[in-house]
Coordinates of C-alpha atoms in Angstrom, one line a residue:
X165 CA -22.9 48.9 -22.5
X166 CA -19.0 49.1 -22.4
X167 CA -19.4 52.6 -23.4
X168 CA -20.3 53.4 -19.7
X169 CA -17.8 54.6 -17.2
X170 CA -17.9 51.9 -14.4
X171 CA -18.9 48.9 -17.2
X172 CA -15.8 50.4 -19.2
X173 CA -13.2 50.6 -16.5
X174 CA -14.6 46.9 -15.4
X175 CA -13.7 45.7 -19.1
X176 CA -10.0 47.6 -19.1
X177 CA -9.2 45.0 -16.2
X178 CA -10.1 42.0 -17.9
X179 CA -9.1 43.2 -20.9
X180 CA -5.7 44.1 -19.8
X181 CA -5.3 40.9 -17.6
X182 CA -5.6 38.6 -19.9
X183 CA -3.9 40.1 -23.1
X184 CA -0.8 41.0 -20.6
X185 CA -0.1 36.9 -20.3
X186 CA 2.5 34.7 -22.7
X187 CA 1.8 31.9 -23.9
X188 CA 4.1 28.8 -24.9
X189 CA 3.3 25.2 -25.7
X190 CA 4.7 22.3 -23.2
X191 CA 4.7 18.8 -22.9
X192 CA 4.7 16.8 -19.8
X193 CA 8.1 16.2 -18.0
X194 CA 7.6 12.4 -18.6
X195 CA 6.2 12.8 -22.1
X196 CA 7.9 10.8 -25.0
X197 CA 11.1 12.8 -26.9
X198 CA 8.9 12.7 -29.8
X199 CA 6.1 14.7 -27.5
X200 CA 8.5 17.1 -26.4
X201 CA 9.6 18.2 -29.8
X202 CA 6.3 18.6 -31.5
X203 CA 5.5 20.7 -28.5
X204 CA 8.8 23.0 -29.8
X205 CA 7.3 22.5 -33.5
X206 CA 3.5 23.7 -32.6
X207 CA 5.1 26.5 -30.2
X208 CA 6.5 27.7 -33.5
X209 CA 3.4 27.2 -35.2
X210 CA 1.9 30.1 -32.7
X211 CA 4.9 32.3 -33.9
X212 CA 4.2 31.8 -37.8
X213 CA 0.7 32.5 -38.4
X214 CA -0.5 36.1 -40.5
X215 CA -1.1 37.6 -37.3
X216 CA 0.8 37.4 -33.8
X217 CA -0.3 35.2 -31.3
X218 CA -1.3 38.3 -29.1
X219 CA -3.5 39.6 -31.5
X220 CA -5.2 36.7 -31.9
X221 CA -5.9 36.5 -28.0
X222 CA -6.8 39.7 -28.0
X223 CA -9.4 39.0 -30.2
X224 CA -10.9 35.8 -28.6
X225 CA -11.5 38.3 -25.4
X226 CA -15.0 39.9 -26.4
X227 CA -16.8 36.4 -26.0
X228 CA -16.6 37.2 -22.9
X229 CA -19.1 40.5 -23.5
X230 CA -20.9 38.5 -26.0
X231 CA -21.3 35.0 -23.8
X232 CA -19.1 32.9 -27.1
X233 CA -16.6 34.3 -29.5
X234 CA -15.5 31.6 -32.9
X235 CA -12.7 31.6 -34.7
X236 CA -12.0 29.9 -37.7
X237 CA -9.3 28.1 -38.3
X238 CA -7.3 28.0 -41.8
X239 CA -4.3 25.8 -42.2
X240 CA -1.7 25.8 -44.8
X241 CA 1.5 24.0 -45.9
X242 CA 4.9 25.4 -44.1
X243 CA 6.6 26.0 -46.9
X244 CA 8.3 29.7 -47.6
X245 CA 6.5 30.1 -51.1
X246 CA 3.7 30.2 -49.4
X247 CA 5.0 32.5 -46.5
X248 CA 5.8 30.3 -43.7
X249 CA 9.3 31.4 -42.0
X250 CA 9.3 27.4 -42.1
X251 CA 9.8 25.1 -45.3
X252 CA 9.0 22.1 -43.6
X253 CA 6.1 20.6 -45.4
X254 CA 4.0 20.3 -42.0
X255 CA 0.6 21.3 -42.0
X256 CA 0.6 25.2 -39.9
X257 CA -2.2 27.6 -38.6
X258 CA -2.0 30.5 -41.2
X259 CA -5.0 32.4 -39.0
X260 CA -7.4 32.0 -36.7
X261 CA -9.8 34.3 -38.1
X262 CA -12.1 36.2 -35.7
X263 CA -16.2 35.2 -37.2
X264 CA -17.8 38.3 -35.7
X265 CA -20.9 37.2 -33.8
X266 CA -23.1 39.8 -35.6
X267 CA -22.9 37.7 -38.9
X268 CA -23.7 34.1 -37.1
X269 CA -26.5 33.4 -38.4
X270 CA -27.4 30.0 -37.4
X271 CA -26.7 27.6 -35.4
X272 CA -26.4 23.7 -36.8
X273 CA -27.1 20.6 -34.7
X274 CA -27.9 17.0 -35.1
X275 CA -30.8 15.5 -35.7
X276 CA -31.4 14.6 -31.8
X277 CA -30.4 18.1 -31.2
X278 CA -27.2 17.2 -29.2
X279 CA -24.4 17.8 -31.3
X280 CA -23.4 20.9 -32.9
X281 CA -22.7 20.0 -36.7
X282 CA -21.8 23.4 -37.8
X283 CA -22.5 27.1 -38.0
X284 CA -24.1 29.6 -40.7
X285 CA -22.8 32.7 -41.7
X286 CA -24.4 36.0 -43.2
X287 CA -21.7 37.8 -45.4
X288 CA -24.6 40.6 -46.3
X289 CA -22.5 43.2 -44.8
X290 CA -19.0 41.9 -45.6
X291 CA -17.3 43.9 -48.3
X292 CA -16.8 42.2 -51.4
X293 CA -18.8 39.3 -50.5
X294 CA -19.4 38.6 -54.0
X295 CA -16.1 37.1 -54.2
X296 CA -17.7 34.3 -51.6
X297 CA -20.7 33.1 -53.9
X298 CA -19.6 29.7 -54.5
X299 CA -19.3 28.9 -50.8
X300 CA -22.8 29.5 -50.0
X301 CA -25.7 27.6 -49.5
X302 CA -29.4 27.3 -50.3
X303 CA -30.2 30.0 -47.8
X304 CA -27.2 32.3 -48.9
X305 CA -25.2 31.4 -45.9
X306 CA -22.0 30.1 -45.6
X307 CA -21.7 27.2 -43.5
X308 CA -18.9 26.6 -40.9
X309 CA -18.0 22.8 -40.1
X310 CA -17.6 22.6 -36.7
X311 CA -14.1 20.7 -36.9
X312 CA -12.9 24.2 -38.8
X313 CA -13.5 26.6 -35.7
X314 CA -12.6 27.1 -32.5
X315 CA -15.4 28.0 -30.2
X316 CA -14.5 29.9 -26.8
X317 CA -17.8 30.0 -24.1
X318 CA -18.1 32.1 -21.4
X319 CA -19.9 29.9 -18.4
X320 CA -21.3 27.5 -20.8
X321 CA -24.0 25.2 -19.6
X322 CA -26.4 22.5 -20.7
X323 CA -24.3 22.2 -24.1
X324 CA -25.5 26.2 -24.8
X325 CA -22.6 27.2 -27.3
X326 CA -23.6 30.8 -26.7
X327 CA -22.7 31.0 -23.3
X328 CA -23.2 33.4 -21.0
X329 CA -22.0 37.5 -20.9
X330 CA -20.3 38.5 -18.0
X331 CA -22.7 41.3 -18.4
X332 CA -25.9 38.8 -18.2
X333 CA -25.8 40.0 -14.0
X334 CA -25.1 43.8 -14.2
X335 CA -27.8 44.8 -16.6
X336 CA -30.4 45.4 -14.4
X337 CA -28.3 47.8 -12.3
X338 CA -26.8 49.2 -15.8
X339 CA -30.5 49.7 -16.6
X340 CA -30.7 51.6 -13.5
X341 CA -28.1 53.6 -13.0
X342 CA -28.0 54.5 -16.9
X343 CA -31.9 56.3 -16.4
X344 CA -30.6 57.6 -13.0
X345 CA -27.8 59.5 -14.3
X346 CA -30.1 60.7 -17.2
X347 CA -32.6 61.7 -14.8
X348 CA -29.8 63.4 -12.8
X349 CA -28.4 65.7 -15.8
X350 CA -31.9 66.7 -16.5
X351 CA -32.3 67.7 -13.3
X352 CA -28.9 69.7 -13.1
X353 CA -29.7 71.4 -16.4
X354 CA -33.3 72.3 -15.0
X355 CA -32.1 73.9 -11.8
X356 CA -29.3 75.7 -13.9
X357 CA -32.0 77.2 -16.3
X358 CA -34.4 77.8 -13.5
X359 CA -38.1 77.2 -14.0
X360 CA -39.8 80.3 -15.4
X361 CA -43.2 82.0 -13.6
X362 CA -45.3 84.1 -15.5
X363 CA -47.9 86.2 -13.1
X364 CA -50.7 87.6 -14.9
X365 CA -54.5 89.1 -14.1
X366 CA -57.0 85.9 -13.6
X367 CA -59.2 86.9 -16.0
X368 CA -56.1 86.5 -18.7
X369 CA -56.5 82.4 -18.1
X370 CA -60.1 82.0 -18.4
X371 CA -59.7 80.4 -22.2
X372 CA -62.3 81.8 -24.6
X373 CA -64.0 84.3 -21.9
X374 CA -60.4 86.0 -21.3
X375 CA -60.5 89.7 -22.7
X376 CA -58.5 88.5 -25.7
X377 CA -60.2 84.9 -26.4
X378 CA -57.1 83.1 -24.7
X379 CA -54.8 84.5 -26.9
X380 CA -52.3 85.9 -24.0
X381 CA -52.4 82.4 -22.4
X382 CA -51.4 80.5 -25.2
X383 CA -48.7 83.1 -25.9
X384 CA -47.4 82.6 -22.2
X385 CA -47.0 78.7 -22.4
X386 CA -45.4 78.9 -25.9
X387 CA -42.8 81.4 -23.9
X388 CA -42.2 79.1 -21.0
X389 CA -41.7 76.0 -23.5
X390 CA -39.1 78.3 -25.2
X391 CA -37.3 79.1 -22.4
X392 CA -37.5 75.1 -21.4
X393 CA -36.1 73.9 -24.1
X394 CA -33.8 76.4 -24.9
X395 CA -35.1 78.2 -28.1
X396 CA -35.7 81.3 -26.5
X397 CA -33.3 83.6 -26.3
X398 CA -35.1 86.8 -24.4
X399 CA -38.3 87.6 -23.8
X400 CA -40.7 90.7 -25.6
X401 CA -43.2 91.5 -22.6
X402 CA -45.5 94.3 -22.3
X403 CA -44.8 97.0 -19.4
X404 CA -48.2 97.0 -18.3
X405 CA -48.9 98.9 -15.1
X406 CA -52.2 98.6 -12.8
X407 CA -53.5 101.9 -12.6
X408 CA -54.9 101.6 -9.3
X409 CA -52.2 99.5 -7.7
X410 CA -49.5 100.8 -9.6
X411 CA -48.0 97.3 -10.1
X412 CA -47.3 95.6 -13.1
X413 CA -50.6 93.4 -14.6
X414 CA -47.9 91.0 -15.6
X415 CA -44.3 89.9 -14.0
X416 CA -41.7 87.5 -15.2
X417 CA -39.2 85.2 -12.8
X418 CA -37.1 82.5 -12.4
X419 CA -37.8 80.0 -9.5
X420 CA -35.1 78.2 -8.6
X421 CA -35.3 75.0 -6.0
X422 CA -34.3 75.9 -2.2
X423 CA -35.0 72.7 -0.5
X424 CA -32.8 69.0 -0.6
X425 CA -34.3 66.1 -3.1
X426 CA -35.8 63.7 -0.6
X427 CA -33.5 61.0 -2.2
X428 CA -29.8 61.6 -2.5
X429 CA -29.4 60.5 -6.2
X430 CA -25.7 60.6 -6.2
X431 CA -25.4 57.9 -3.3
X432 CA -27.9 55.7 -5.2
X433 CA -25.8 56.2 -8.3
X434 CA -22.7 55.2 -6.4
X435 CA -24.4 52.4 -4.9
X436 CA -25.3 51.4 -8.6
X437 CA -22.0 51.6 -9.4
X438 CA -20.6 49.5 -7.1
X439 CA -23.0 46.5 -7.9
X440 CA -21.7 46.8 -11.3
X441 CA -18.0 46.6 -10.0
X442 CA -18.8 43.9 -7.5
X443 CA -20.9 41.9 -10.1
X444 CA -18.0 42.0 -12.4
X445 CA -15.7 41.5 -8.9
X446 CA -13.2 44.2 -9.7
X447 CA -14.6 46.2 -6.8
X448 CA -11.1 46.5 -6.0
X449 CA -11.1 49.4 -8.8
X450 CA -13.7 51.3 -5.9
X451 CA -11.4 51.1 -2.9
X452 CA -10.3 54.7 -1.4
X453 CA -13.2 56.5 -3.6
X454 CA -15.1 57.2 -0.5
X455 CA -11.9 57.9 1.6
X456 CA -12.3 54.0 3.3
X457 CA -10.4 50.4 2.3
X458 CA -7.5 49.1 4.1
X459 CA -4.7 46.8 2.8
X460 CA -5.8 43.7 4.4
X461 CA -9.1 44.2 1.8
X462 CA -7.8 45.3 -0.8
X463 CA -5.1 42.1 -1.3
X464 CA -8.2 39.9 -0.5
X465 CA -10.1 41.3 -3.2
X466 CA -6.9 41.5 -5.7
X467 CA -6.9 37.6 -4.8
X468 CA -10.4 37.2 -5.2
X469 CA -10.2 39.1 -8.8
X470 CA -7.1 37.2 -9.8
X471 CA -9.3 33.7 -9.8
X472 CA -11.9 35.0 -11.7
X473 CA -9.8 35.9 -14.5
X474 CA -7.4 32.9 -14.3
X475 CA -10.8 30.5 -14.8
X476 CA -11.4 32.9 -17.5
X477 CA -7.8 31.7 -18.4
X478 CA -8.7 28.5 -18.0
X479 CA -11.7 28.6 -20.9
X480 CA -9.5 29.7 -23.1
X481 CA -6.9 27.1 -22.9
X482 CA -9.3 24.4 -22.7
X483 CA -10.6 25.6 -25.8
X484 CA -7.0 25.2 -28.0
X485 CA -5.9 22.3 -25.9
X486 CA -9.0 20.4 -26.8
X487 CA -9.5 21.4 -30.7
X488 CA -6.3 23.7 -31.9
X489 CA -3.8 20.9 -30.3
X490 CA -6.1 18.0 -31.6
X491 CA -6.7 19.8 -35.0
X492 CA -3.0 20.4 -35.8
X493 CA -2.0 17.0 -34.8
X494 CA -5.0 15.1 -37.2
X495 CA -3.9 17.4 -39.8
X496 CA -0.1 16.0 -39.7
X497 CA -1.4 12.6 -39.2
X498 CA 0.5 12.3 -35.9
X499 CA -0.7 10.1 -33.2
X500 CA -3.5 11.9 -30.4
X501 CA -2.9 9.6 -27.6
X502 CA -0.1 11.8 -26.0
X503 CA -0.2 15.7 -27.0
X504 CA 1.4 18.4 -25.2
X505 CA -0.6 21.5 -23.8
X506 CA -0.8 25.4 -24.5
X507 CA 0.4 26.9 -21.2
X508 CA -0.3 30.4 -20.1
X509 CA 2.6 32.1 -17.5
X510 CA 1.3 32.2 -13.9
X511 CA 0.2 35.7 -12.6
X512 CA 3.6 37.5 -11.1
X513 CA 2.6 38.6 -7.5
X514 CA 1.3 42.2 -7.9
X515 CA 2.5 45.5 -5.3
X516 CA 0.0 46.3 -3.9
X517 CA 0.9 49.7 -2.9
X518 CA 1.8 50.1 -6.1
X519 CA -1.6 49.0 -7.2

């Protein structure tokens, strides 16, 4: 779906929006001295792992195509030996490894059905996933405790861990305008072609009782499905002349269309478009295409767009302030009663004009 046009350009936004943002780990102003430097030691933490802390949030992104995105989370000892820039001792975040949502398998909850316990994973396509045969289970899966990952919903609700797409309320007019602009290219390519008219003598179509047994009409529709679809490249005709009327028993031609559609498919399509864009609310990517949209708009819908993605924001942060935070803090056996917060820079006013 993100391979279309108006879905793609939708996506660049968010995608650029929220990769674009730093990231640093505070405590509150009143928070203990203790607090303050763990918040400086986890902050640290962000800067140490395999892969760079933007990476990572680039990755955690698509869950918001695919309605839930996990990451796993695998710790190790800061020490240099085993990489760390550190040689504290203190328990780090190697990598929060992307679980792609093609290979979840399963989903595990509790008895009563309300608590997720864990989730299954299918290495079938993994290369080398021989090397992961002890880990599996009785079903050839390997399980995921749901302490280990983090798990980043798009508009959860009711507890559903596999959230909702931001493309759940687009795909009908995707649906749409995807057959509309197939319908229009086939149209295009049949006006360019032209559609082909054979004239003959009557008697010619009359099947078995034509003069040849219906020979001539079969060999007239095989040339007019050669021309349609394009296997044809000229045409062997017979210069048969009338010899009364001195006009030729058969005549080729190319029709080509002279009046308007009675539906002007290209405002339908930009119609279609703009759902898409206004579902997705960057409909601030269509101002000035038609020649309208004045400042006043556009700065309300730049405002408009700028909450969406800062609740988007918001997801994500919930997400490693409630389990990354509480994770790496259990780890270290330090106390969870006071814990600092990953904090994500506020959006820097944007030029509009420039815009």
């Amino acid at each position: 779906i993100r391979a279309n046009p108006t879905v793609g350009a939708a996506w660049n936004v968010y995608n650029f929006w929220i990769s674009r943002k730093k990231w640093c780990v505070e405590a509150d102003e009143n928070a203990s001295e203790i607090t303050k430097e763990r918040a400086e030691i986890i902050e640290s933490m962000m800067h140490d792992m395999q892969d760079s802390w933007a990476n990572f949030i680039q990755s955690v992104i698509p869950y918001l195509e695919y309605g839930y995105g996990i990451h796993e989370i695998v710790p190790y000892r800061r020490l240099k030996r085993n990489g760390s820039k550190h040689n504290d001792g203190l328990v780090g975040i190697k990598k929060l490894a992307i679980r792609n949502q093609d290979t979840i398998a399963k989903w595990n909850f509790s008895e009563d059905g309300r608590n997720l316990l864990s989730v299954s994973q299918s290495i079938a396509n993994v290369e080398n996933s021989f090397r992961y045969q002890a880990l599996k289970d009785k079903d050839g899966l390997i399980p995921i405790p749901r302490e280990k990952f983090l798990l980043f919903t798009a508009s959860g609700s009711a507890g559903n861990p596999q959230g909702n797409s931001i493309y759940k309320n687009i795909y009908l007019a995707f649906r749409q305008l995807t057959m509309l602009q197939e319908q229009e290219l086939l149209t295009v390519a049949k006006e360019a072609k032209g559609l082909m008219k054979i004239e003959v003598p009557a008697q010619y179509l009359q099947g078995a009782d034509s003069p040849d047994g219906g020979a001539a009409a079969t060999a007239f529709k095989s040339i007019i499905d050669g021309h349609n679809d394009g296997t044809n490249s000229g045409l062997l005709v017979p210069q048969d002349i009338d010899p009364e009327s001195k006009v030729p028993r058969f005549n080729y031609s190319l029709m080509e269309s002279k009046g308007t559609p009675a539906v002007d498919v290209e405002a339908v399509i930009k119609r279609l478009q703009k759902d898409i864009l206004v579902a997705l609310s960057v409909d601030v990517l269509a101002l000035g295409t038609d020649g309208s949209g004045s400042f006043a708009l556009a700065e309300s819908k730049t405002s408009i767009l700028a909450l969406v993605l800062d609740s988007r924001l918001k997801e994500i942060k919930e997400v490693l302030d409630r389990h990354l935070m509480k994770y790496i803090y259990e780890m270290n056996g330090w106390d969870t009663s006071e814990m600092p917060e990953f904090v994500y820079e506020d959006e820097e006013d944007i030029d509009l004009e420039v815009f």
